[in-house]
Structures are given as structure tokens and as C-alpha cells.
């Protein structure tokens, strides 16, 4: 292998150091400087996993600590990721202590939570760490006992020689093992040998959560810490002109009030729109109550911001228009754009000819509003800026995304920035963007004190990062025998399109056309659980139900027929999905829900299935409607996400997705009038309530030996379509505009 600047040894790949007092620490540090071709040549590991890291500590008293690198916001990676190491290490899970790793790009090159990537990226790497440590302990035991390593076995953190009866803990050999070279041939268990993976395990911090012990950013306290909040523009599309804080500064407990510019004018923050977060007024005081009251006394003058260009989502330069936007105008703009030619994203066959010759055409348009994340723990960050160093305690999903902006804005080297990661009280995209960390650091610097920045609920809702507002128009063409001969999807939104051109039913229909359009906006948008898919699935699966009804076919049978075509004789060069796995979840949900069985004939039920983030989900919903009240009796979910590491956590995520999706489908909406959000708190932004949750949720997994493919996002999108289809069965009315509840009687 050719030597490069990142020349490494196996010892540097799996860095081993002795612990003071005896023991060993093993973890991956090499990935920070290695090149992808190096990892492939040496380890034969696919690039998708090459950036995931973790490490373990084994003390001489046989206590074992496993650090979880990925930030945690309830999806349970802090339990499931360490399980991968513990499985190959052959330790008793009950003796393992799990600790959240802090931001450390050398030890953990990609500390990322999102995109359903946690388990998928870690599957081989973290198991490799556990297997390497186990083999080193075996070698150390072999040398200590003067016995062949092939005669030794491990189980539950013990090394045993069956013939002689010798047995000692890992801790006995940990110090000696730390001095050994890391083995070159690291052997991983076969799936059939798993003892821990695939068994249900409770959340490792559940007792702390139940006891209310400090875990979250809002819990953090430090001597001398001040509280800060910020006053923001009252509407999107506005900027600060001037302000008078004379009265506010006289309020009890107030230390200082001053303006801050979060981003420099020339700053390009890849992956995020800075438009509504740039110029704010910071209020610093001794308590949250003091600061909230003083903020009301500020007399600020705001003006309409001019049009400008900046780097927006997906690292694309975008035009931020001037003006105050409204939801009614957005819908009118999308409707107008849907009547014009869009950008062709995919074209199979001759859809124009097929539609022109069709005997019947069905056309339907689906719309959805902006959605707020409404994280239960409002945005917060602790920052202490001293000299040329800053220390954060931050709930952040992707610290690597914000780090370049912190360096650029503060003008300090990366090595002078430390981030302690804390458990997040909600995420799913809202905490992927760390602008609030820059705010906190700038406030700390000017206040010359440690500061905890807190957003109020109104701040989070009215100046948040939203799921975009979308529209999809579908057309389906049929011949004289009601055979589907062409399909046309045109999707757009404010300010991005939801369209996934190469997903189902692409590849299953001879004549297929997909077009997109976008409408520029100054409303800040960002990732929201299963971005784009959460709306695309709702519209697509609702439309497929209408098609199946027109054709006189069972909805599941119709979908399976299309997928069989995509499997046996696919149309086009590219299809994102695996038709066999797609069919698998539909067949499983049909079986488990008793779909089509006589005993369920009277139920009002709907079905939906979708592929996103590398995994497959199908759901059947049974519900009742009385007036404008919807009662969901049962949700049956089928999932194919490959090997399920922790069924307990996986089931919880699927159940949460069902409840979250039902709530958003029925009630979720954020609307704007002249740039201002009409909703500001839970009194006006309707959330699902406890008594509205499904009475029962069943979760079933397709059993296979496919490497894990992700679970956080996939069970969320199809629930919207299943709700719409079930509501139709209950009311006889199709639902084209989210949220559905206002249209039950309209």
C-alpha cells in the first residue's frame, strides 16, 4: 500500500493507552486523518462507516465504561451504540457503565445525530472496537497463564480455560493488554452468534430521567452564571434599525442590554439560512424572570430588510427576497407555479402522448403548511468566553456543522473551543443548527461572564426553523380498461420542493414524469423529521389510494402489483428503493393487521407505505370519527430496517413516530400574516394530547440479516397517508390539505 501523509499503523487505528491505576482504554483515533482509500485497503470497510468512532475503558477492578459519541435526544443511541461494542467485547451488559462522550473530533470524527445514520454508520466500526479489545485481553491472558490462546474463551467479562478451570476477570489482564499491539486480523461475530444485539434493553439513563437528575442543557448551573435572552425581529423579513433600552436597564436584576450581530455580513454558513438570526438585542440578568420582564421594556424599531443573496440550505446560494410574507400568498404562489412548466427531474417513456390519448385522467393537488418543531426543552446553551477560549455546554445534534462558523465569527482557533454534549429534550432537526451557540458566546464575551442563553417558548415558535410549506400535484392517466398508463408528479414549496423523483412509483410505470419548482422566501427553514419525505409520502400514498379505488382494486394489492413490476421489469435507469423490501413491509402489515379479513370488514381503516433513509415502513390505521373528533383505535406498523440492535428502543421510536405523525397530520400548522407567525405557543399551536394518542400501537419488524439501515425517520412519513386514507373510509371525504382536522366538517 502506498504511504501517504496519513501513514498509520493498526496501533494508531485502535489507540490503546494504559489508565492510571491499571487497566486499558481502547478507541478509534485514526479516522481523523485517514483517507477513505486507506480505510478500504486496510480494513475492507465501506466508506459510509469510516467516520464513526467510540472507545471503551476497562479498569483493573473489571469495571467497564463505554463512551457513546453521538448526541442523544431520545432516539436511544446512547444505549444502542454501546451495545455494539459490548456484544463483541463479550461482557455482561449489566456491568457496563455508559457515558456521553463530549465533542472530540480527534476521537470521534463524526459526532452526528440525524438522518437515521447512527447505527448504520457504527455497525462495523464499534463492533470492531469491541472485538479488538477482547482479542487483546485473550492474548494477555494467554501470556500470563502460558497457555495457547485458542484454548481460552470469554463470556460476561471473564476469561476461562475450561480444561484447567482457570477463570479471571478482564480487569485482571487489562493493564497487560494495553501494552500489546492491536491484532491485525479482527474477527467479528456472525449474526447467529449475537447474545446482546437483538435483545430488548432499557434506556441506560432512564433512572436518571425518572428521578429528575440533571441531564439536559436547561439543567446546567455554574457559579457566577448569568441568564440571557434575546429580542428578535417581530416578523420574518425585518431587521433591527434602532432601540432604546433605558427603561429596561433599570429593571431589577439586569446586568446589561446590548445588540449583537450573530453572523458577519460576508459569512456563508453551509446548510442553514441565517436570515432571521443575525441582528438581535441581548438582555443579560441574574434570573430568567428578571430578563423576561426587562425584555418587555425594550423599545425597538424594526425595518423591512432588503433583498440579498446568501448561502442557504443544501449549501446552495439563494436569493432572500425583501418583504413580509403571508401563508395565503404562499398558497397562491404555489398554485400558480403548479400550472407552469417545472424543472424536469425524471422522464420515462412518453408521458405527454399517454396523457393526450388517455380515456380518463385523475388530477389532485395536496398542500401542507410550515411546521414548527416544538421541542419540549426550549433552545438553550451555556457559554463561557475567557481570553481567546470559549467553553460550551450545548444541546446540539451536529457540532461539526457549527464549528467552522464559531471559529470564523469569534476569530479563535478550533482547538480553543470545547463543547460538552448534553442530552437534548427533543431534536429531529431543530438542534442541527447551532446559531444559538454563537449567540451565547458573543453575549458571554461582552458580558465578561459565564452565560446561559434561553429561548422562551414564543421565541422557539415565532422565530424558529420550520418544515417548509409544500404542494404536490399528481395526475394519473388510464386507458379504456382502467389500466394505469401514465403518472405525473409536480412538486414545489416555500422555499424548496419535496419531490423525490426516483422513488416509488417511479420505475413501476411505463410513462412517468416528475417536475419540481421552488418559491424563494425569507422564512427560515431546515431539517424536520424525515425532511421532504414527511409530506411527499402523505400526498403520494393518498393519491395511490384514489387510483386503486378508481381501478376497483384493493389498496395493498394495487401497491404490490406496482412493486412487482418494479422488481421484475423496472422502468428507467435509477430507482432509489428495493422493491422486494418494500413489498415485504406491505405483506407484513397486511398479515399483522388482518387486512381484508372478514372480522375486520366494518373497520374504518387506511394503509400507507413508504421508503426513506434506507429503510421501509408500512402502517394501517383503524379509527372512528364523530363530528370533528377523531379516535384512533389501532396503529399497526411494519418495518424493515435490517438487523434491529435494540428492539426496545426501536419499538419506542416507531410508537413515537405514529403519535407524532397523527398529531401533525390532524393539527400541525404554522401560518404567517405579514411575516409574523399566527401561532406563538401551545395555546394556538395545536399539539396532540394524551387522550388523542392511539389506544393501541403494534410494531412488527421484518426479520433479516441485512446490516442496519436506519430507523429514526422511516416510520414517520407514511402515517400521514394512512390517516388520510382512514379518514376517507370514515367520512367519505378525501383530504387534500393538511392539517386534516379543520376540514372534517368543512
mmCIF file of C-alpha atoms in Angstrom, residues 232-499:
data_model
loop_
_atom_site.group_PDB
_atom_site.id
_atom_site.type_symbol
_atom_site.label_atom_id
_atom_site.label_comp_id
_atom_site.label_asym_id
_atom_site.label_seq_id
_atom_site.Cartn_x
_atom_site.Cartn_y
_atom_site.Cartn_z
ATOM 1 C CA UNK A 232 -35.674 39.380 17.766
ATOM 2 C CA UNK A 233 -37.448 40.954 14.802
ATOM 3 C CA UNK A 234 -41.226 40.669 15.223
ATOM 4 C CA UNK A 235 -41.567 39.321 11.690
ATOM 5 C CA UNK A 236 -39.539 37.437 9.115
ATOM 6 C CA UNK A 237 -38.107 39.843 6.568
ATOM 7 C CA UNK A 238 -37.337 42.571 9.124
ATOM 8 C CA UNK A 239 -34.102 43.797 10.692
ATOM 9 C CA UNK A 240 -33.112 45.996 13.606
ATOM 10 C CA UNK A 241 -32.963 49.749 12.915
ATOM 11 C CA UNK A 242 -32.581 51.174 16.436
ATOM 12 C CA UNK A 243 -33.628 50.579 20.027
ATOM 13 C CA UNK A 244 -33.938 52.275 23.416
ATOM 14 C CA UNK A 245 -33.235 50.130 26.484
ATOM 15 C CA UNK A 246 -33.151 52.914 29.067
ATOM 16 C CA UNK A 247 -36.187 51.683 30.989
ATOM 17 C CA UNK A 248 -35.257 48.041 30.595
ATOM 18 C CA UNK A 249 -31.791 48.545 32.113
ATOM 19 C CA UNK A 250 -33.390 49.948 35.269
ATOM 20 C CA UNK A 251 -35.352 46.755 35.884
ATOM 21 C CA UNK A 252 -34.341 44.579 38.883
ATOM 22 C CA UNK A 253 -31.534 42.091 38.302
ATOM 23 C CA UNK A 254 -30.482 43.391 34.887
ATOM 24 C CA UNK A 255 -26.744 43.467 34.208
ATOM 25 C CA UNK A 256 -26.609 44.760 30.629
ATOM 26 C CA UNK A 257 -28.502 45.102 27.358
ATOM 27 C CA UNK A 258 -26.721 45.358 24.004
ATOM 28 C CA UNK A 259 -27.104 44.427 20.314
ATOM 29 C CA UNK A 260 -25.172 41.574 18.729
ATOM 30 C CA UNK A 261 -24.622 40.571 15.129
ATOM 31 C CA UNK A 262 -24.624 36.791 15.134
ATOM 32 C CA UNK A 263 -23.141 36.295 11.675
ATOM 33 C CA UNK A 264 -20.839 38.613 9.773
ATOM 34 C CA UNK A 265 -22.299 40.099 6.616
ATOM 35 C CA UNK A 266 -19.982 38.087 4.383
ATOM 36 C CA UNK A 267 -20.387 34.806 6.276
ATOM 37 C CA UNK A 268 -21.605 31.763 4.372
ATOM 38 C CA UNK A 269 -22.949 29.157 6.762
ATOM 39 C CA UNK A 270 -23.429 25.995 4.732
ATOM 40 C CA UNK A 271 -26.639 24.153 5.476
ATOM 41 C CA UNK A 272 -28.579 26.922 7.171
ATOM 42 C CA UNK A 273 -30.356 30.179 6.401
ATOM 43 C CA UNK A 274 -29.044 32.998 8.627
ATOM 44 C CA UNK A 275 -31.725 35.448 7.575
ATOM 45 C CA UNK A 276 -33.771 35.649 10.784
ATOM 46 C CA UNK A 277 -30.979 35.164 13.290
ATOM 47 C CA UNK A 278 -28.478 37.872 12.502
ATOM 48 C CA UNK A 279 -29.279 41.059 14.419
ATOM 49 C CA UNK A 280 -30.734 40.635 17.904
ATOM 50 C CA UNK A 281 -30.797 42.517 21.201
ATOM 51 C CA UNK A 282 -29.260 40.629 24.122
ATOM 52 C CA UNK A 283 -30.664 41.059 27.626
ATOM 53 C CA UNK A 284 -28.434 39.778 30.442
ATOM 54 C CA UNK A 285 -29.505 39.446 34.055
ATOM 55 C CA UNK A 286 -29.440 37.405 37.224
ATOM 56 C CA UNK A 287 -32.547 35.298 36.625
ATOM 57 C CA UNK A 288 -34.864 34.208 33.860
ATOM 58 C CA UNK A 289 -37.728 36.161 35.405
ATOM 59 C CA UNK A 290 -35.669 39.345 35.581
ATOM 60 C CA UNK A 291 -34.598 39.033 31.965
ATOM 61 C CA UNK A 292 -38.071 38.212 30.631
ATOM 62 C CA UNK A 293 -39.590 41.235 32.351
ATOM 63 C CA UNK A 294 -36.847 43.600 31.213
ATOM 64 C CA UNK A 295 -37.144 42.431 27.631
ATOM 65 C CA UNK A 296 -40.731 43.704 27.555
ATOM 66 C CA UNK A 297 -39.490 47.220 28.292
ATOM 67 C CA UNK A 298 -37.201 47.480 25.271
ATOM 68 C CA UNK A 299 -38.397 49.959 22.649
ATOM 69 C CA UNK A 300 -37.084 48.620 19.357
ATOM 70 C CA UNK A 301 -37.594 49.952 15.852
ATOM 71 C CA UNK A 302 -37.548 47.365 13.071
ATOM 72 C CA UNK A 303 -37.459 47.884 9.320
ATOM 73 C CA UNK A 304 -38.026 45.729 6.255
ATOM 74 C CA UNK A 305 -34.753 44.126 5.204
ATOM 75 C CA UNK A 306 -33.577 44.471 1.602
ATOM 76 C CA UNK A 307 -33.188 41.556 -0.799
ATOM 77 C CA UNK A 308 -29.867 39.786 -0.518
ATOM 78 C CA UNK A 309 -28.027 36.633 -1.517
ATOM 79 C CA UNK A 310 -26.665 34.143 0.984
ATOM 80 C CA UNK A 311 -25.683 30.506 1.320
ATOM 81 C CA UNK A 312 -28.814 28.637 2.320
ATOM 82 C CA UNK A 313 -29.901 25.059 2.882
ATOM 83 C CA UNK A 314 -28.079 22.324 0.994
ATOM 84 C CA UNK A 315 -25.089 24.676 0.628
ATOM 85 C CA UNK A 316 -26.697 26.499 -2.302
ATOM 86 C CA UNK A 317 -26.606 30.223 -2.847
ATOM 87 C CA UNK A 318 -30.122 31.555 -2.610
ATOM 88 C CA UNK A 319 -31.877 34.875 -3.020
ATOM 89 C CA UNK A 320 -33.565 36.081 0.133
ATOM 90 C CA UNK A 321 -36.441 38.283 -1.051
ATOM 91 C CA UNK A 322 -37.468 41.505 0.599
ATOM 92 C CA UNK A 323 -40.943 41.928 2.038
ATOM 93 C CA UNK A 324 -43.348 40.492 4.592
ATOM 94 C CA UNK A 325 -44.768 37.136 3.541
ATOM 95 C CA UNK A 326 -48.124 35.521 4.290
ATOM 96 C CA UNK A 327 -49.465 31.987 4.090
ATOM 97 C CA UNK A 328 -52.341 32.950 1.803
ATOM 98 C CA UNK A 329 -49.845 34.420 -0.666
ATOM 99 C CA UNK A 330 -47.643 31.336 -0.415
ATOM 100 C CA UNK A 331 -50.516 29.025 -1.364
ATOM 101 C CA UNK A 332 -51.487 31.300 -4.259
ATOM 102 C CA UNK A 333 -47.877 31.338 -5.483
ATOM 103 C CA UNK A 334 -47.598 27.555 -5.315
ATOM 104 C CA UNK A 335 -50.876 27.109 -7.176
ATOM 105 C CA UNK A 336 -49.698 29.497 -9.885
ATOM 106 C CA UNK A 337 -46.341 27.730 -10.202
ATOM 107 C CA UNK A 338 -48.018 24.334 -10.462
ATOM 108 C CA UNK A 339 -49.697 25.478 -13.701
ATOM 109 C CA UNK A 340 -46.380 26.370 -15.315
ATOM 110 C CA UNK A 341 -43.720 24.006 -16.664
ATOM 111 C CA UNK A 342 -41.369 22.915 -13.906
ATOM 112 C CA UNK A 343 -37.829 21.617 -13.828
ATOM 113 C CA UNK A 344 -37.915 18.080 -15.234
ATOM 114 C CA UNK A 345 -36.316 15.770 -12.672
ATOM 115 C CA UNK A 346 -37.178 12.455 -14.341
ATOM 116 C CA UNK A 347 -38.920 11.332 -17.521
ATOM 117 C CA UNK A 348 -39.654 7.746 -18.563
ATOM 118 C CA UNK A 349 -41.408 6.827 -21.787
ATOM 119 C CA UNK A 350 -43.691 9.397 -23.443
ATOM 120 C CA UNK A 351 -45.968 10.757 -20.719
ATOM 121 C CA UNK A 352 -47.225 13.644 -22.883
ATOM 122 C CA UNK A 353 -48.542 11.244 -25.509
ATOM 123 C CA UNK A 354 -50.006 8.900 -22.900
ATOM 124 C CA UNK A 355 -51.960 11.698 -21.221
ATOM 125 C CA UNK A 356 -53.142 13.027 -24.578
ATOM 126 C CA UNK A 357 -54.510 9.601 -25.560
ATOM 127 C CA UNK A 358 -55.886 8.682 -22.116
ATOM 128 C CA UNK A 359 -59.561 7.800 -21.735
ATOM 129 C CA UNK A 360 -59.611 9.163 -18.191
ATOM 130 C CA UNK A 361 -57.320 11.373 -16.087
ATOM 131 C CA UNK A 362 -57.365 11.908 -12.322
ATOM 132 C CA UNK A 363 -55.671 15.070 -11.039
ATOM 133 C CA UNK A 364 -55.320 16.036 -7.390
ATOM 134 C CA UNK A 365 -53.358 18.725 -5.545
ATOM 135 C CA UNK A 366 -52.086 18.329 -1.972
ATOM 136 C CA UNK A 367 -50.804 21.122 0.262
ATOM 137 C CA UNK A 368 -49.232 21.413 3.690
ATOM 138 C CA UNK A 369 -48.220 24.355 5.884
ATOM 139 C CA UNK A 370 -44.998 25.162 7.667
ATOM 140 C CA UNK A 371 -44.478 23.043 10.779
ATOM 141 C CA UNK A 372 -42.665 24.081 13.959
ATOM 142 C CA UNK A 373 -40.514 21.545 15.799
ATOM 143 C CA UNK A 374 -41.952 22.444 19.198
ATOM 144 C CA UNK A 375 -39.175 20.708 21.086
ATOM 145 C CA UNK A 376 -40.193 20.160 24.687
ATOM 146 C CA UNK A 377 -36.971 21.651 26.030
ATOM 147 C CA UNK A 378 -36.666 25.159 24.543
ATOM 148 C CA UNK A 379 -33.401 26.118 22.874
ATOM 149 C CA UNK A 380 -30.569 26.878 25.295
ATOM 150 C CA UNK A 381 -26.783 26.982 25.548
ATOM 151 C CA UNK A 382 -24.212 27.698 28.209
ATOM 152 C CA UNK A 383 -21.111 29.589 27.096
ATOM 153 C CA UNK A 384 -18.103 30.970 28.952
ATOM 154 C CA UNK A 385 -15.785 33.120 26.876
ATOM 155 C CA UNK A 386 -12.451 33.800 28.596
ATOM 156 C CA UNK A 387 -9.490 35.346 26.767
ATOM 157 C CA UNK A 388 -9.212 33.534 23.479
ATOM 158 C CA UNK A 389 -11.070 30.429 24.628
ATOM 159 C CA UNK A 390 -14.735 29.523 24.882
ATOM 160 C CA UNK A 391 -16.401 26.600 26.608
ATOM 161 C CA UNK A 392 -19.898 25.435 25.701
ATOM 162 C CA UNK A 393 -22.408 23.148 27.341
ATOM 163 C CA UNK A 394 -24.767 22.676 24.450
ATOM 164 C CA UNK A 395 -27.637 20.512 23.206
ATOM 165 C CA UNK A 396 -26.521 20.190 19.586
ATOM 166 C CA UNK A 397 -27.136 17.430 17.029
ATOM 167 C CA UNK A 398 -24.189 18.136 14.730
ATOM 168 C CA UNK A 399 -21.374 20.083 16.403
ATOM 169 C CA UNK A 400 -19.200 19.795 13.295
ATOM 170 C CA UNK A 401 -21.681 21.894 11.307
ATOM 171 C CA UNK A 402 -21.477 24.887 13.617
ATOM 172 C CA UNK A 403 -17.775 24.671 14.468
ATOM 173 C CA UNK A 404 -16.485 26.477 11.314
ATOM 174 C CA UNK A 405 -18.940 29.297 11.935
ATOM 175 C CA UNK A 406 -17.901 29.605 15.581
ATOM 176 C CA UNK A 407 -14.248 29.792 14.514
ATOM 177 C CA UNK A 408 -14.977 32.360 11.795
ATOM 178 C CA UNK A 409 -17.246 34.554 13.904
ATOM 179 C CA UNK A 410 -15.210 34.528 17.111
ATOM 180 C CA UNK A 411 -11.826 34.567 15.407
ATOM 181 C CA UNK A 412 -10.287 31.954 17.678
ATOM 182 C CA UNK A 413 -8.652 28.621 16.745
ATOM 183 C CA UNK A 414 -10.698 25.453 16.774
ATOM 184 C CA UNK A 415 -8.554 23.891 19.487
ATOM 185 C CA UNK A 416 -9.604 26.701 21.857
ATOM 186 C CA UNK A 417 -13.260 25.699 21.637
ATOM 187 C CA UNK A 418 -14.680 22.941 23.837
ATOM 188 C CA UNK A 419 -18.208 21.548 23.758
ATOM 189 C CA UNK A 420 -19.740 19.414 26.481
ATOM 190 C CA UNK A 421 -22.625 17.498 24.951
ATOM 191 C CA UNK A 422 -25.798 17.169 26.990
ATOM 192 C CA UNK A 423 -28.977 15.241 26.417
ATOM 193 C CA UNK A 424 -31.420 17.145 24.225
ATOM 194 C CA UNK A 425 -35.065 17.477 25.154
ATOM 195 C CA UNK A 426 -36.154 16.978 21.563
ATOM 196 C CA UNK A 427 -34.450 17.498 18.249
ATOM 197 C CA UNK A 428 -35.380 15.980 14.878
ATOM 198 C CA UNK A 429 -33.667 18.805 13.038
ATOM 199 C CA UNK A 430 -34.245 21.819 15.280
ATOM 200 C CA UNK A 431 -30.911 21.355 17.035
ATOM 201 C CA UNK A 432 -28.961 20.553 13.881
ATOM 202 C CA UNK A 433 -28.193 24.246 13.548
ATOM 203 C CA UNK A 434 -26.108 25.838 16.295
ATOM 204 C CA UNK A 435 -26.623 29.552 15.691
ATOM 205 C CA UNK A 436 -27.667 29.830 19.335
ATOM 206 C CA UNK A 437 -24.168 28.757 20.379
ATOM 207 C CA UNK A 438 -22.654 31.747 18.573
ATOM 208 C CA UNK A 439 -25.233 33.997 20.228
ATOM 209 C CA UNK A 440 -24.337 32.669 23.670
ATOM 210 C CA UNK A 441 -20.595 33.060 23.070
ATOM 211 C CA UNK A 442 -20.916 36.653 21.865
ATOM 212 C CA UNK A 443 -23.104 37.528 24.836
ATOM 213 C CA UNK A 444 -20.658 35.884 27.261
ATOM 214 C CA UNK A 445 -17.755 37.795 25.728
ATOM 215 C CA UNK A 446 -19.445 41.179 26.026
ATOM 216 C CA UNK A 447 -20.891 40.464 29.477
ATOM 217 C CA UNK A 448 -17.500 39.116 30.625
ATOM 218 C CA UNK A 449 -19.235 36.297 32.488
ATOM 219 C CA UNK A 450 -20.478 32.742 32.033
ATOM 220 C CA UNK A 451 -23.919 32.922 30.438
ATOM 221 C CA UNK A 452 -26.804 30.575 29.797
ATOM 222 C CA UNK A 453 -28.859 31.664 26.814
ATOM 223 C CA UNK A 454 -32.512 30.621 26.939
ATOM 224 C CA UNK A 455 -35.221 30.897 24.305
ATOM 225 C CA UNK A 456 -38.778 31.240 25.528
ATOM 226 C CA UNK A 457 -41.449 29.025 24.015
ATOM 227 C CA UNK A 458 -42.592 32.030 21.996
ATOM 228 C CA UNK A 459 -39.052 32.543 20.698
ATOM 229 C CA UNK A 460 -38.824 28.943 19.533
ATOM 230 C CA UNK A 461 -42.204 29.023 17.787
ATOM 231 C CA UNK A 462 -42.190 32.522 16.278
ATOM 232 C CA UNK A 463 -38.505 32.709 15.312
ATOM 233 C CA UNK A 464 -37.824 29.091 14.650
ATOM 234 C CA UNK A 465 -36.593 26.806 11.904
ATOM 235 C CA UNK A 466 -39.543 25.220 10.159
ATOM 236 C CA UNK A 467 -40.575 22.348 7.945
ATOM 237 C CA UNK A 468 -41.239 24.111 4.614
ATOM 238 C CA UNK A 469 -44.696 24.640 3.184
ATOM 239 C CA UNK A 470 -45.267 22.249 0.265
ATOM 240 C CA UNK A 471 -47.524 21.431 -2.652
ATOM 241 C CA UNK A 472 -47.722 18.330 -4.843
ATOM 242 C CA UNK A 473 -49.961 17.917 -7.865
ATOM 243 C CA UNK A 474 -50.445 14.397 -9.203
ATOM 244 C CA UNK A 475 -52.012 13.244 -12.441
ATOM 245 C CA UNK A 476 -52.756 9.662 -13.419
ATOM 246 C CA UNK A 477 -53.813 8.554 -16.916
ATOM 247 C CA UNK A 478 -55.883 5.431 -17.693
ATOM 248 C CA UNK A 479 -56.870 3.553 -20.835
ATOM 249 C CA UNK A 480 -60.354 2.283 -21.664
ATOM 250 C CA UNK A 481 -59.829 -0.716 -19.374
ATOM 251 C CA UNK A 482 -58.887 1.464 -16.407
ATOM 252 C CA UNK A 483 -55.269 0.408 -16.703
ATOM 253 C CA UNK A 484 -52.774 2.928 -15.329
ATOM 254 C CA UNK A 485 -50.677 4.086 -18.293
ATOM 255 C CA UNK A 486 -49.014 7.316 -17.098
ATOM 256 C CA UNK A 487 -48.120 9.141 -13.910
ATOM 257 C CA UNK A 488 -47.124 12.779 -13.428
ATOM 258 C CA UNK A 489 -45.867 14.391 -10.201
ATOM 259 C CA UNK A 490 -45.144 18.102 -9.906
ATOM 260 C CA UNK A 491 -43.872 19.215 -6.509
ATOM 261 C CA UNK A 492 -42.791 22.542 -5.129
ATOM 262 C CA UNK A 493 -42.667 24.576 -1.986
ATOM 263 C CA UNK A 494 -41.560 27.562 0.015
ATOM 264 C CA UNK A 495 -38.596 27.623 -0.364
ATOM 265 C CA UNK A 496 -37.815 24.048 -1.516
ATOM 266 C CA UNK A 497 -39.506 21.201 -3.363
ATOM 267 C CA UNK A 498 -40.483 17.987 -1.542
ATOM 268 C CA UNK A 499 -40.121 15.897 -4.701
#
